[in-house]
Coordinates of C-alpha atoms in Angstrom, one line a residue:
Chain A
M1 CA 57.4 101.8 174.1
A2 CA 60.0 101.4 171.4
L3 CA 59.0 99.8 168.2
G4 CA 61.7 97.4 168.3
A5 CA 60.7 96.3 171.8
G6 CA 57.1 95.8 170.7
L7 CA 58.5 93.3 168.0
T8 CA 60.7 91.4 170.4
A9 CA 57.7 91.2 173.0
S10 CA 55.3 89.9 170.5
V11 CA 56.9 86.8 169.0
G12 CA 60.5 86.8 170.8
V13 CA 62.4 87.9 167.8
K14 CA 64.9 90.9 167.5
P15 CA 64.3 93.8 165.2
A16 CA 67.0 93.5 162.4
N17 CA 68.9 96.4 163.3
A18 CA 70.0 94.9 166.5
A19 CA 71.4 92.0 164.5
T20 CA 75.0 91.2 164.7
T21 CA 77.1 89.4 162.3
A22 CA 76.5 86.1 164.2
D23 CA 72.9 86.8 164.0
L24 CA 73.0 87.3 160.2
R25 CA 75.0 84.2 159.5
G26 CA 72.8 82.0 162.0
N27 CA 69.5 83.2 160.7
D28 CA 68.6 84.4 164.0
H29 CA 66.8 87.3 162.5
T30 CA 63.8 85.2 161.4
W31 CA 60.3 85.7 162.3
L32 CA 58.2 82.8 163.5
Y33 CA 56.6 80.8 160.9
R34 CA 53.1 79.5 161.7
R35 CA 51.6 76.8 159.6
L36 CA 49.4 78.1 156.6
D37 CA 47.2 76.0 154.3
P38 CA 48.9 75.7 150.9
V39 CA 45.7 76.0 148.8
T40 CA 44.6 79.0 150.6
A41 CA 48.0 80.9 150.0
A42 CA 47.8 79.9 146.3
N43 CA 44.4 81.3 145.8
R44 CA 45.4 84.3 147.8
A45 CA 48.5 84.7 145.7
F46 CA 46.5 84.9 142.5
R47 CA 44.4 87.7 143.9
D48 CA 47.4 89.5 145.3
Y49 CA 49.0 89.0 141.9
L50 CA 46.2 90.9 140.3
D51 CA 46.7 93.7 142.9
G52 CA 50.5 93.9 142.8
H53 CA 52.2 91.3 140.3
C54 CA 54.2 88.2 141.0
M55 CA 56.7 89.0 143.6
Y56 CA 54.0 90.8 145.8
G57 CA 51.7 88.0 145.1
V58 CA 53.8 85.1 146.6
F59 CA 55.3 87.3 149.4
N60 CA 51.9 88.8 150.5
S61 CA 50.1 85.5 150.2
I62 CA 52.3 84.3 153.1
I63 CA 53.3 87.6 155.0
G64 CA 49.8 89.1 154.5
E65 CA 48.0 85.9 155.6
L66 CA 50.2 85.8 158.7
A67 CA 49.3 89.4 159.4
D68 CA 45.7 88.8 158.8
Q69 CA 45.6 85.8 161.3
Y70 CA 48.3 87.1 163.9
G71 CA 48.8 90.8 163.6
E72 CA 52.2 92.1 164.6
P73 CA 55.0 91.7 163.6
Y74 CA 53.7 90.6 160.2
S75 CA 51.4 93.5 159.9
T76 CA 54.2 95.8 160.2
F77 CA 56.1 94.7 157.1
P78 CA 55.6 97.1 154.0
T79 CA 54.7 94.4 151.7
A80 CA 53.8 96.5 148.8
M81 CA 57.4 97.3 148.3
F82 CA 57.7 93.9 146.6
T83 CA 55.7 95.1 143.5
Y84 CA 59.3 95.9 142.3
G85 CA 59.7 92.3 141.3
K86 CA 57.1 92.4 138.6
A87 CA 58.2 90.5 135.4
G88 CA 61.8 89.9 136.8
V89 CA 62.1 93.4 138.3
V90 CA 60.2 96.2 136.7
D91 CA 59.9 94.3 133.3
W92 CA 63.6 93.4 133.0
A93 CA 62.7 89.8 133.0
T94 CA 65.6 88.6 135.1
L95 CA 64.7 86.4 138.2
C96 CA 61.1 85.4 138.1
G97 CA 59.2 87.6 140.4
S98 CA 57.3 84.8 142.1
L99 CA 60.5 83.1 143.0
N100 CA 62.1 86.4 144.3
G101 CA 58.9 86.9 146.3
A102 CA 59.2 83.3 147.7
A103 CA 62.8 83.6 148.6
A104 CA 62.3 86.7 150.4
A105 CA 59.5 84.9 152.4
I106 CA 61.5 81.9 153.1
S107 CA 64.5 84.0 154.2
L108 CA 62.3 86.0 156.6
L109 CA 60.6 82.9 158.1
S110 CA 62.7 79.8 157.6
K111 CA 65.7 78.9 160.0
D112 CA 67.2 76.9 157.2
S113 CA 66.3 79.1 154.3
D114 CA 69.3 78.2 151.7
P115 CA 68.1 74.6 150.9
A116 CA 64.5 75.4 151.0
I117 CA 65.1 78.1 148.5
T118 CA 67.2 75.9 146.3
E119 CA 64.7 73.1 146.5
L120 CA 62.0 75.6 145.2
F121 CA 64.0 77.0 142.5
R122 CA 64.9 73.5 141.1
W123 CA 61.5 72.5 141.3
H124 CA 60.5 75.6 139.2
E125 CA 63.2 74.7 136.7
T126 CA 62.2 71.1 136.2
V127 CA 58.3 70.7 136.4
A128 CA 55.6 71.9 134.0
L129 CA 54.1 75.2 135.1
P130 CA 51.6 76.4 136.2
D131 CA 50.4 73.4 138.0
F132 CA 47.6 75.3 140.0
R133 CA 44.4 76.7 138.4
P134 CA 43.3 79.5 141.3
A135 CA 39.6 79.7 142.4
D136 CA 39.3 83.1 140.7
A137 CA 40.7 82.1 137.5
T138 CA 39.3 83.6 134.2
Y139 CA 40.4 81.0 131.8
E140 CA 39.8 77.2 132.0
D141 CA 43.3 76.0 130.8
L142 CA 46.4 77.8 129.9
G143 CA 48.6 74.9 129.1
S144 CA 52.0 74.6 130.9
S145 CA 55.7 74.6 130.0
I146 CA 58.9 73.5 131.5
A147 CA 61.0 76.7 132.0
G148 CA 64.2 75.2 132.7
S149 CA 65.5 78.1 134.4
P150 CA 64.6 80.5 137.2
L151 CA 64.6 83.4 134.8
C152 CA 61.4 85.2 133.8
H153 CA 62.8 85.6 130.1
V154 CA 63.2 81.9 129.6
S155 CA 60.2 81.0 131.3
I156 CA 58.0 83.2 129.2
V157 CA 59.6 82.4 125.9
A158 CA 59.2 78.5 126.8
W159 CA 55.6 78.9 127.5
C160 CA 54.9 81.1 124.5
E161 CA 56.5 78.5 122.3
E162 CA 54.6 75.6 123.9
T163 CA 51.3 77.2 123.9
G164 CA 51.1 79.7 120.9
F165 CA 50.2 82.4 123.0
K166 CA 51.9 85.8 122.6
S167 CA 54.0 87.3 125.5
F168 CA 51.9 90.4 126.0
S169 CA 48.6 88.5 125.6
K170 CA 45.8 88.4 128.5
E171 CA 46.6 84.7 128.5
R172 CA 50.0 85.2 129.4
S173 CA 49.3 87.8 131.9
E174 CA 46.9 85.3 133.6
R175 CA 49.3 82.6 133.3
C176 CA 51.8 84.3 135.3
G177 CA 49.1 84.6 138.1
W178 CA 48.7 80.8 137.9
V179 CA 52.4 80.5 138.3
T180 CA 52.5 82.9 141.2
A181 CA 49.8 80.7 142.8
S182 CA 51.7 77.5 142.1
V183 CA 54.8 78.9 143.6
A184 CA 52.9 80.3 146.6
K185 CA 51.5 76.7 147.1
K186 CA 54.7 75.0 146.8
T187 CA 56.7 77.5 149.1
V188 CA 54.0 76.9 151.7
E189 CA 54.4 73.2 151.4
I190 CA 58.2 73.5 151.9
L191 CA 57.9 75.8 154.9
N192 CA 55.3 73.3 156.6
A193 CA 57.6 70.4 155.8
Q194 CA 60.5 72.2 157.6
L195 CA 58.0 72.9 160.4
D196 CA 57.2 69.1 160.6
A197 CA 61.0 68.3 160.1
T198 CA 60.2 66.2 157.2
F199 CA 61.8 68.4 154.5
S200 CA 64.2 67.0 152.2
A201 CA 65.3 68.2 148.6
A202 CA 63.6 66.2 146.0
H203 CA 64.9 67.8 142.9
P204 CA 68.8 67.2 142.6
F205 CA 71.1 68.9 139.9
S206 CA 71.2 67.3 136.6
D207 CA 74.3 65.0 135.4
S208 CA 75.1 67.6 132.7
K209 CA 75.3 70.4 135.3
N210 CA 77.6 68.4 137.4
E211 CA 79.9 67.8 134.4
C212 CA 80.1 71.5 133.5
V213 CA 80.8 72.5 137.0
A214 CA 83.7 70.0 137.2
C215 CA 85.8 72.4 135.0
H216 CA 83.9 75.6 135.2
G217 CA 83.0 75.7 139.0
K218 CA 84.8 75.6 142.2
G219 CA 88.1 73.9 142.1
G220 CA 87.8 73.2 138.4
V221 CA 90.7 73.8 135.8
I222 CA 88.9 76.8 134.6
E223 CA 86.8 78.1 137.5
N224 CA 85.4 80.9 135.7
A225 CA 81.8 80.7 136.5
R226 CA 79.4 80.1 139.3
G227 CA 75.7 79.6 139.6
E228 CA 73.2 76.8 140.4
M229 CA 71.1 77.3 137.2
E230 CA 70.9 74.4 134.7
C231 CA 73.7 75.1 132.2
M232 CA 72.4 73.5 129.2
T233 CA 69.1 75.6 128.9
C234 CA 71.4 78.5 127.6
H235 CA 74.7 76.7 126.9
G236 CA 73.4 73.4 124.9
L237 CA 74.2 72.3 121.4
G238 CA 70.7 72.8 120.2
D239 CA 69.0 75.9 118.6
R240 CA 69.1 77.8 121.9
G241 CA 72.5 76.8 122.9
N242 CA 75.7 78.6 122.3
L243 CA 78.1 75.6 122.7
R244 CA 80.3 75.2 119.8
E245 CA 81.5 72.1 118.4
T246 CA 85.1 73.1 119.2
H247 CA 84.1 72.4 123.0
P248 CA 86.4 69.7 124.4
T249 CA 85.2 66.3 123.6
K250 CA 84.9 65.5 127.3
L251 CA 81.4 66.7 126.9
K252 CA 79.2 63.6 126.8
F253 CA 75.6 65.1 126.7
Chain B
M1 CA 49.5 101.7 170.8
A2 CA 49.1 99.4 167.8
L3 CA 52.4 98.9 165.8
G4 CA 50.8 100.2 162.5
A5 CA 49.6 103.4 164.1
G6 CA 53.0 104.1 165.3
L7 CA 54.6 103.9 161.9
T8 CA 51.7 106.0 160.5
A9 CA 52.5 108.8 163.2
S10 CA 56.3 108.6 162.8
V11 CA 56.7 109.4 159.2
G12 CA 53.0 109.7 157.9
V13 CA 52.9 106.6 155.8
K14 CA 50.5 103.6 156.0
P15 CA 51.4 100.3 157.0
A16 CA 51.7 97.9 154.0
N17 CA 48.6 95.8 155.0
A18 CA 46.2 98.7 154.9
A19 CA 47.3 99.2 151.4
T20 CA 44.5 99.1 148.8
T21 CA 45.1 98.4 145.0
A22 CA 45.2 102.1 144.4
D23 CA 48.0 102.4 146.9
L24 CA 50.1 99.6 145.4
R25 CA 49.8 101.1 141.8
G26 CA 50.4 104.6 143.0
N27 CA 53.4 104.0 145.1
D28 CA 51.7 105.4 148.3
H29 CA 53.2 102.8 150.2
T30 CA 56.7 104.3 150.2
W31 CA 58.5 105.4 153.2
L32 CA 59.9 109.0 153.2
Y33 CA 63.4 109.2 151.5
R34 CA 65.9 111.5 153.5
R35 CA 69.0 112.5 151.8
L36 CA 72.1 110.3 152.2
D37 CA 75.7 110.8 151.2
P38 CA 76.6 108.4 148.3
V39 CA 80.1 107.9 149.5
T40 CA 79.1 107.1 153.1
A41 CA 76.7 104.6 151.8
A42 CA 79.3 103.0 149.4
N43 CA 81.7 102.5 152.3
R44 CA 79.1 101.0 154.5
A45 CA 77.7 98.9 151.8
F46 CA 81.2 97.1 151.6
R47 CA 81.1 96.5 155.4
D48 CA 77.5 95.2 155.3
Y49 CA 78.6 93.0 152.4
L50 CA 81.2 91.5 154.6
D51 CA 78.5 90.8 157.2
G52 CA 75.5 89.7 155.0
H53 CA 76.6 89.6 151.3
C54 CA 75.5 91.8 148.3
M55 CA 71.7 92.2 148.5
Y56 CA 71.8 92.9 152.2
G57 CA 74.9 95.1 151.7
V58 CA 73.1 97.6 149.4
F59 CA 69.8 97.4 151.1
N60 CA 71.2 97.9 154.5
S61 CA 73.5 100.7 153.6
I62 CA 70.4 102.8 152.9
I63 CA 67.8 101.5 155.1
G64 CA 70.2 100.6 158.0
E65 CA 71.8 104.2 157.4
L66 CA 68.4 105.8 157.7
A67 CA 67.6 103.7 160.8
D68 CA 70.7 104.8 162.5
Q69 CA 70.0 108.4 161.7
Y70 CA 66.3 108.6 162.2
G71 CA 65.3 105.5 163.9
E72 CA 61.6 104.4 163.1
P73 CA 60.1 103.1 160.9
Y74 CA 63.4 102.3 159.2
S75 CA 64.7 100.5 162.3
T76 CA 61.7 98.3 162.3
F77 CA 62.7 96.7 159.0
P78 CA 64.2 93.1 159.4
T79 CA 67.0 93.9 157.0
A80 CA 68.8 90.9 157.7
M81 CA 66.2 88.9 155.6
F82 CA 68.0 90.2 152.4
T83 CA 71.0 87.9 153.1
Y84 CA 68.9 85.6 150.6
G85 CA 70.3 87.6 147.7
K86 CA 73.7 86.5 147.9
A87 CA 75.3 85.5 144.6
G88 CA 72.0 85.8 142.6
V89 CA 69.8 84.3 145.5
V90 CA 71.6 81.6 147.5
D91 CA 74.4 80.9 144.9
W92 CA 72.0 80.5 142.0
A93 CA 73.6 83.5 140.2
T94 CA 70.5 84.8 138.7
L95 CA 70.0 88.5 139.5
C96 CA 73.1 90.3 141.0
G97 CA 72.3 90.6 144.7
S98 CA 73.4 94.2 144.8
L99 CA 70.9 95.1 142.1
N100 CA 68.1 93.2 143.8
G101 CA 68.8 95.0 147.2
A102 CA 68.9 98.3 145.4
A103 CA 65.7 97.7 143.6
A104 CA 64.0 96.6 146.9
A105 CA 65.2 100.0 148.6
I106 CA 64.2 102.2 145.6
S107 CA 60.7 100.6 145.8
L108 CA 60.5 101.2 149.5
L109 CA 61.8 104.9 149.2
S110 CA 60.9 106.2 145.7
K111 CA 57.6 107.6 144.6
D112 CA 58.6 106.8 140.8
S113 CA 60.6 103.7 141.3
D114 CA 60.4 101.9 137.9
P115 CA 62.6 104.4 136.0
A116 CA 65.1 104.6 138.8
I117 CA 65.5 101.0 138.9
T118 CA 65.8 100.8 135.0
E119 CA 68.3 103.5 135.1
L120 CA 70.3 101.6 137.7
F121 CA 70.1 98.4 135.7
R122 CA 71.2 99.8 132.5
W123 CA 74.2 101.6 134.2
H124 CA 75.1 98.2 135.8
E125 CA 74.8 96.7 132.4
T126 CA 77.0 99.1 130.5
V127 CA 79.8 100.6 132.6
A128 CA 83.1 99.0 133.8
L129 CA 82.5 97.9 137.5
P130 CA 83.6 98.0 140.0
D131 CA 84.1 101.8 139.8
F132 CA 84.4 102.5 143.7
R133 CA 87.3 101.2 145.9
P134 CA 85.9 101.1 149.6
A135 CA 87.8 102.6 152.5
D136 CA 88.2 99.3 154.1
A137 CA 89.3 97.4 151.0
T138 CA 92.1 94.9 151.4
Y139 CA 93.3 94.9 147.8
E140 CA 94.7 97.9 146.0
D141 CA 93.1 97.1 142.5
L142 CA 91.0 94.5 141.3
G143 CA 90.3 95.6 137.7
S144 CA 86.9 96.0 136.2
S145 CA 84.7 94.6 133.5
I146 CA 81.5 95.4 131.6
A147 CA 78.8 92.7 132.6
G148 CA 76.5 93.4 129.8
S149 CA 73.9 91.9 131.9
P150 CA 72.2 92.5 135.3
L151 CA 72.8 88.8 135.9
C152 CA 75.3 87.5 138.6
H153 CA 76.5 84.7 136.4
V154 CA 77.1 86.7 133.4
S155 CA 78.8 89.4 135.4
I156 CA 81.2 87.0 137.2
V157 CA 82.2 85.2 134.0
A158 CA 83.0 88.7 132.3
W159 CA 85.1 89.8 135.3
C160 CA 87.0 86.5 135.6
E161 CA 87.9 86.5 132.0
E162 CA 88.9 90.3 132.0
T163 CA 91.2 89.8 134.9
G164 CA 92.2 86.3 135.2
F165 CA 90.9 85.8 138.7
K166 CA 89.0 82.6 139.3
S167 CA 85.4 82.6 140.4
F168 CA 85.7 81.4 143.8
S169 CA 88.9 83.3 144.6
K170 CA 89.3 85.8 147.4
E171 CA 89.9 88.5 145.0
R172 CA 86.3 87.7 143.3
S173 CA 84.7 87.8 146.7
E174 CA 86.1 91.2 147.4
R175 CA 85.3 92.4 143.8
C176 CA 81.7 91.7 144.7
G177 CA 82.0 93.7 147.7
W178 CA 83.4 96.8 145.6
V179 CA 80.5 96.2 143.0
T180 CA 78.1 96.4 146.1
A181 CA 79.7 99.6 147.1
S182 CA 79.5 101.0 143.6
V183 CA 75.9 99.9 143.2
A184 CA 75.0 101.6 146.6
K185 CA 76.7 104.9 145.6
K186 CA 74.9 105.0 142.3
T187 CA 71.5 104.1 143.9
V188 CA 71.9 107.0 146.5
E189 CA 73.0 109.3 143.5
I190 CA 69.6 108.4 141.8
L191 CA 67.5 108.8 145.0
N192 CA 69.1 112.2 145.6
A193 CA 68.5 113.2 142.0
Q194 CA 64.9 112.3 142.2
L195 CA 64.7 114.3 145.5
D196 CA 66.1 117.4 143.7
A197 CA 64.0 116.6 140.6
T198 CA 67.0 116.6 138.4
F199 CA 66.7 112.9 137.7
S200 CA 66.9 111.6 134.1
A201 CA 67.7 108.3 132.5
A202 CA 71.4 108.4 131.2
H203 CA 71.7 105.0 129.7
P204 CA 69.0 104.2 126.9
F205 CA 68.7 101.0 125.2
S206 CA 70.8 99.8 122.5
D207 CA 69.9 99.9 118.7
S208 CA 70.3 96.0 118.4
K209 CA 68.0 95.6 121.4
N210 CA 65.3 97.9 119.7
E211 CA 65.8 95.8 116.6
C212 CA 65.1 92.6 118.5
V213 CA 62.1 93.9 120.2
A214 CA 60.7 95.2 117.0
C215 CA 59.8 91.4 116.2
H216 CA 60.1 89.4 119.4
G217 CA 58.7 92.2 121.7
K218 CA 55.2 93.7 122.3
G219 CA 53.2 94.0 119.0
G220 CA 55.9 92.4 116.9
V221 CA 55.1 89.6 114.5
I222 CA 56.5 87.0 116.8
E223 CA 55.9 88.6 120.2
N224 CA 57.3 85.5 122.1
A225 CA 59.5 87.2 124.6
R226 CA 59.6 89.9 127.1
G227 CA 62.6 91.7 129.2
E228 CA 64.8 94.7 129.3
M229 CA 67.9 92.9 129.2
E230 CA 70.5 93.4 126.4
C231 CA 69.7 90.8 123.9
M232 CA 73.1 90.4 122.2
T233 CA 74.9 89.4 125.3
C234 CA 73.3 86.1 125.2
H235 CA 72.0 86.1 121.7
G236 CA 74.8 87.5 119.6
L237 CA 76.7 85.8 116.7
G238 CA 80.0 85.6 118.5
D239 CA 81.5 82.9 120.7
R240 CA 78.8 83.3 123.3
G241 CA 75.7 84.1 121.2
N242 CA 73.3 81.4 120.1
L243 CA 72.0 83.2 117.0
R244 CA 72.3 81.2 114.0
E245 CA 73.3 82.1 110.3
T246 CA 69.7 81.1 109.6
H247 CA 68.3 84.1 111.4
P248 CA 66.4 86.6 108.9
T249 CA 68.7 88.9 107.1
K250 CA 67.1 91.8 108.5
L251 CA 69.5 91.6 111.2
K252 CA 71.9 94.4 110.6
F253 CA 74.4 93.9 113.6

């Protein structure tokens, strides 16, 4: 029996390499999502983080859990590959690894993945994290901070400045495990909400971002940029921002 | 026959969910890499980009090609999931999707993935891209630009300002396909070099970055940040930078 045929038989999905363009665009490549418990996923994500860092932590807390409960096809996924996402991809501090792992899991399991990922990213950008203390935590309290960004670098700096801990401290390392747990919990909540058809985006874009996009985004007179990240985290007028007094006075914020 | 057993039999690797902590840290989870042709991968990456965007483009130009040539286990991978990386993850413009897909492929195939990924990222940060025109290209010439960053947002702005094209133009869309092809080519060159034991990092970190890290990185007096991205792209003294005149005079650049 061909391996691809086995996958098809077990959950009624096609192996990826049989996908056509229409499949790719229609999300017909997804594997069946089966309801998980958000707190179970969060606690597992922390343990998986200790094994394989942040991206692996979130991804394996979902796909690994489905594998343990249901076997194939979930158990065929080489989840350990996602160790690459650690610290924003092998320490580059680009995209937060827990978000990268969550986006990968959502893409694999959700039939409407784009709004689910965007809601998760906006939540991560705007709420104080970590917001979950794992059962196997070493510390009692590690504080929290609002990253204002999906980027590892920005998130780490915000938390270090908020709490006073250093960026290579044991506390920071555990804090990232708690963030991994927090993101896993939120991801499963979103997947469950989609399963129940109760999902809606609760974290809209900011007024300031909408104003930037009016000129710099699609159809704007400048149209020289793209992206859903909050603009003012890096481009504000404050200490971290690079906006100059010479920017057009249309700017209201 | 269990699916996991099939994977083990075909190329002598373990299914991921049998991995232990030691496996994760030792990269024993990898699938066998077999030599590919860089130009073939680059041309395929452009076609795959048209089907499923940048992250999928690079990943499928490697794993999809191995699947077409060798079948299992490569053909079991649900590569279409990597459509999520488009435009820095569903239009967020965080990590360049072609780099995200390349890192995923390297992590799955390389037994020493971290330096391979770092070399690719530094190459992407410092050379003018795109540097490859795919066989199926629509345009003759789309210019090129140095991103100074692995981030989609920064890369897009740099290219728009260098070439004058808009960020949602057809030219920009095709340019990202050429970048996808360029990254696929470089990724295969790196994987082949590792196979031949001739790999070495050719793109070291800048002097300015090393100076920043001396205070802000591990063991520095401030130690409030982490990351391998070039600091001065966002933190310089120029128009885009947010560094203030009040920064300590130790700063030489």
